[in-house]
Short mmCIF file of C-alpha atoms in Angstrom, two decimals:
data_model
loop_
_atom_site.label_atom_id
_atom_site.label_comp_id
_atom_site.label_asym_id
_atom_site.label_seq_id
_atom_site.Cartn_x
_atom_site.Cartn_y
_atom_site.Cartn_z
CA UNK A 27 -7.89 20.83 10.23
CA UNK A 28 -11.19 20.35 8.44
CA UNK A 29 -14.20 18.60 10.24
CA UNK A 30 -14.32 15.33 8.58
CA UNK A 31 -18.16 14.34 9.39
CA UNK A 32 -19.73 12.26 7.21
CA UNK A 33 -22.37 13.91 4.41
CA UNK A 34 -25.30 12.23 2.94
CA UNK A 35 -23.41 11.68 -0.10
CA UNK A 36 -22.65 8.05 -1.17
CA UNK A 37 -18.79 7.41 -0.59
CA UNK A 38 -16.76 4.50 -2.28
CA UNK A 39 -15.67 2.58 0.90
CA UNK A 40 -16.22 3.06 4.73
CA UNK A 41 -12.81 5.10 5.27
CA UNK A 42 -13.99 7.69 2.85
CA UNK A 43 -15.45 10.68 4.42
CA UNK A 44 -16.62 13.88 2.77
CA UNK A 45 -15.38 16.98 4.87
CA UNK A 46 -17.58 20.12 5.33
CA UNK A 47 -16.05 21.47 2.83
CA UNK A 48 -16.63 19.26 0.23
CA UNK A 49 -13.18 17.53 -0.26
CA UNK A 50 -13.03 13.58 0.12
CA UNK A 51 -10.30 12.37 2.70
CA UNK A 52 -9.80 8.80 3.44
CA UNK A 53 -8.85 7.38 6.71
CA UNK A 54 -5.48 5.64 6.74
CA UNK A 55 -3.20 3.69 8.88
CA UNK A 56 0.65 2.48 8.45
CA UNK A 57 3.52 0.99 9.67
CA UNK A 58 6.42 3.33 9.38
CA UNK A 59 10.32 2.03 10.02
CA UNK A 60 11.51 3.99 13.00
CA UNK A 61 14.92 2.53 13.12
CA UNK A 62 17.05 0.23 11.60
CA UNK A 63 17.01 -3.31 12.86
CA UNK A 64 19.82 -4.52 14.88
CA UNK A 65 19.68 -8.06 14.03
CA UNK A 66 15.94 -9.69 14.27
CA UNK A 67 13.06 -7.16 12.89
CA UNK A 68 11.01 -6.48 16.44
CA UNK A 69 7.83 -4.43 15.15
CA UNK A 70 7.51 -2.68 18.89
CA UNK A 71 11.32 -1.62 18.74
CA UNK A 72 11.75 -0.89 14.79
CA UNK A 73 8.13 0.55 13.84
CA UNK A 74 5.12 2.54 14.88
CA UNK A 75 1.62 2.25 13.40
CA UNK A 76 0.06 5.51 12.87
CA UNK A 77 -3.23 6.85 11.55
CA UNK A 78 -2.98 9.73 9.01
CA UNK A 79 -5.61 11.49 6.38
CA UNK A 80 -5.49 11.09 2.95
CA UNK A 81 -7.06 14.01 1.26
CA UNK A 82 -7.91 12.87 -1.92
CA UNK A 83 -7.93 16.16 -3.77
CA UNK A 84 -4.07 16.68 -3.35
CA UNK A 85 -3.34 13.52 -5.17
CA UNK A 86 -1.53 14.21 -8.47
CA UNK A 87 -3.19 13.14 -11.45
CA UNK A 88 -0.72 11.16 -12.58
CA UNK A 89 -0.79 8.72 -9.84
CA UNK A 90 -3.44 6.26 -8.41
CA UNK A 91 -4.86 5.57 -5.18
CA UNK A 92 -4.99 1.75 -4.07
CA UNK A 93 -6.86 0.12 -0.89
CA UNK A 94 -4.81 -2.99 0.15
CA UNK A 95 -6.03 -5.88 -0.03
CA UNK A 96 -3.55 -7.95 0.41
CA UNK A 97 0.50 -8.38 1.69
CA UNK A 98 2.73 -10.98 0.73
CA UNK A 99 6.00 -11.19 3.61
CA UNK A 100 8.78 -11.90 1.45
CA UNK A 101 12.13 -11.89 2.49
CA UNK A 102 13.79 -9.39 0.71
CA UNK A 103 12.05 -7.50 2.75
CA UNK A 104 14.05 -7.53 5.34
CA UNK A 105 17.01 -6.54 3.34
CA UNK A 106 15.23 -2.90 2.12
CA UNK A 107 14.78 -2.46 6.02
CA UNK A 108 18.80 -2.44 6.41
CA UNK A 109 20.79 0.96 6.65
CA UNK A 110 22.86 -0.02 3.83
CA UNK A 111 21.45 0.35 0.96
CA UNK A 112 21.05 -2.23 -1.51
CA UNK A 113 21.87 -2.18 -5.37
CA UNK A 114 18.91 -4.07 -5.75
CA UNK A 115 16.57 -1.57 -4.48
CA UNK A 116 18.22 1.09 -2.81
CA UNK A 117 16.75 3.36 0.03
CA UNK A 118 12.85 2.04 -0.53
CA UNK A 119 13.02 0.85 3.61
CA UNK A 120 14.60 4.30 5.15
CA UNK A 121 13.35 5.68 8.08
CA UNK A 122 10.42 7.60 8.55
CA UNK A 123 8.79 5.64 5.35
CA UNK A 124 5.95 3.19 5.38
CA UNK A 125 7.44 -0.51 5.42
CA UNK A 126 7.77 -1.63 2.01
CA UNK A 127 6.01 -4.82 1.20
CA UNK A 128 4.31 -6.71 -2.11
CA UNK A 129 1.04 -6.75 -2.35
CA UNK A 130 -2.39 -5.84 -4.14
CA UNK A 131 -5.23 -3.96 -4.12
CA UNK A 132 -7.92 -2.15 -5.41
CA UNK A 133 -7.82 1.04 -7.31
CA UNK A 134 -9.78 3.77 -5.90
CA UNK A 135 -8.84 6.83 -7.12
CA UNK A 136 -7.55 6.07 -10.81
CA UNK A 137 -5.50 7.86 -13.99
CA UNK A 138 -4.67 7.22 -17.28
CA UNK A 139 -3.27 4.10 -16.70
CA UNK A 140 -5.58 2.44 -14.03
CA UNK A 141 -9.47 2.97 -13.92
CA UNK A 142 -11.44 2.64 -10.70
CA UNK A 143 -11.93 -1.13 -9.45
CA UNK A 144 -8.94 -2.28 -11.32
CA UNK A 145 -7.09 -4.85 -9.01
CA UNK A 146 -3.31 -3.90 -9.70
CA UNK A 147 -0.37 -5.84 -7.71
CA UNK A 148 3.24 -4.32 -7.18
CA UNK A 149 5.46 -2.62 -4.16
CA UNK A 150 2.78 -1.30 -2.39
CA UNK A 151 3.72 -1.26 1.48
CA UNK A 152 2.53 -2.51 4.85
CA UNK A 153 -0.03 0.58 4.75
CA UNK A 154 -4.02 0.03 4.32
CA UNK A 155 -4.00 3.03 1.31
CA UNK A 156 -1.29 4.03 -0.67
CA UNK A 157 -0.61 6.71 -3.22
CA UNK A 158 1.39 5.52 -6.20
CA UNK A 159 2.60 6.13 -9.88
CA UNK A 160 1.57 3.30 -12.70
CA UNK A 161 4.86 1.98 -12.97
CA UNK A 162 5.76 -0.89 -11.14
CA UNK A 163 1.60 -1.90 -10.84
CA UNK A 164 -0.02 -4.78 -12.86
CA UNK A 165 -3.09 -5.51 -13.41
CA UNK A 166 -4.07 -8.52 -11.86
CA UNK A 167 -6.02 -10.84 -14.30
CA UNK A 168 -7.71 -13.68 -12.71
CA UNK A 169 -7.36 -17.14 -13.50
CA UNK A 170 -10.09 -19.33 -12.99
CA UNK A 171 -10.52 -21.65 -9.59
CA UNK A 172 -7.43 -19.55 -7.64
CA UNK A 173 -7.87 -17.23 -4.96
CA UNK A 174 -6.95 -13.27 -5.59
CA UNK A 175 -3.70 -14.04 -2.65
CA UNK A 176 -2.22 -16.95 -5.12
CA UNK A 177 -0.91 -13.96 -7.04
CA UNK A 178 0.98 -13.20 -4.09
CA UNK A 179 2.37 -16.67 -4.08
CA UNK A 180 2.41 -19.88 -5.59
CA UNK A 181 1.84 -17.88 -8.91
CA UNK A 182 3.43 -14.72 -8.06
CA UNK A 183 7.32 -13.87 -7.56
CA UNK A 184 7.81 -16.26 -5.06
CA UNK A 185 6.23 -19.21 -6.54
CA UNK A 186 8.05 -18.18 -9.74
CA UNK A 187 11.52 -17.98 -7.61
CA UNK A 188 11.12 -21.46 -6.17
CA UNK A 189 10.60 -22.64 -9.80
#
């Protein structure tokens, strides 16, 4: 594994390092489901947090990089973390995959969809960065006098729900 020491070379955020050998890697942690729940979700029984490298250079170009900003904890949540998988969403919650949550962030690493510092919203899990394609991510435009988490919601799918 490459030394990941900082350079001298500005970086975009604190978890960004630049390795010896030039590549950028970003320092990540996640909470992964490592069983099903019987019954109530129990985070110390169902999931592990772990701490993983993003190297940024083996990102597709087709996808975007997003630091989380943001999680909402919606209900149907619990439902993706079931072993039977739902017609609604499927397998999104199996095990071994980062938790799957709402939420929104900042674009870091961007494509033809998304530039850099675009604030998109969407399925991005309980993870501090995640990889992911455009679809399914909006671009968060802000309305005057709310906070960024209102998106999340009063005026987001939950506020919209309870409507």
């Amino acid at each position: 594994m490459a030394d990941h020491t900082e350079s001298s070379a500005q970086v975009p955020n604190k978890d960004m390092k630049i390795a010896t050998n030039g590549e950028e890697t970003l320092q990540n942690q996640k909470w992964i489901l490592k069983q099903h729940p019987q019954g109530n979700f129990d985070a110390s029984r169902d999931a592990d947090f772990v701490d993983e490298t993003i190297n940024l250079s083996t990102v597709p170009d087709d996808k975007v990089v997003i630091e989380v900003e943001a999680l909402s904890v919606d209900a149907f949540i619990r439902t993706m973390l079931d072993k039977v998988e739902n017609d609604a969403h499927g397998s999104l919650g199996g095990v071994g995959k980062t938790i799957p949550a709402l939420g929104y962030g900042k674009i870091i690493k961007g494509n033809n969809s998304f530039q850099e510092g675009t604030i998109v919203m969407g399925l991005l899990g309980a993870t501090k960065y995640t990889i992911s394609e455009s679809d399914g991510l909006t671009a968060v435009k802000r309305i005057p006098r709310t906070k960024p988490t209102e998106t999340l919601g009063l005026l987001g799918i939950s506020g919209i729900t309870a409507y």
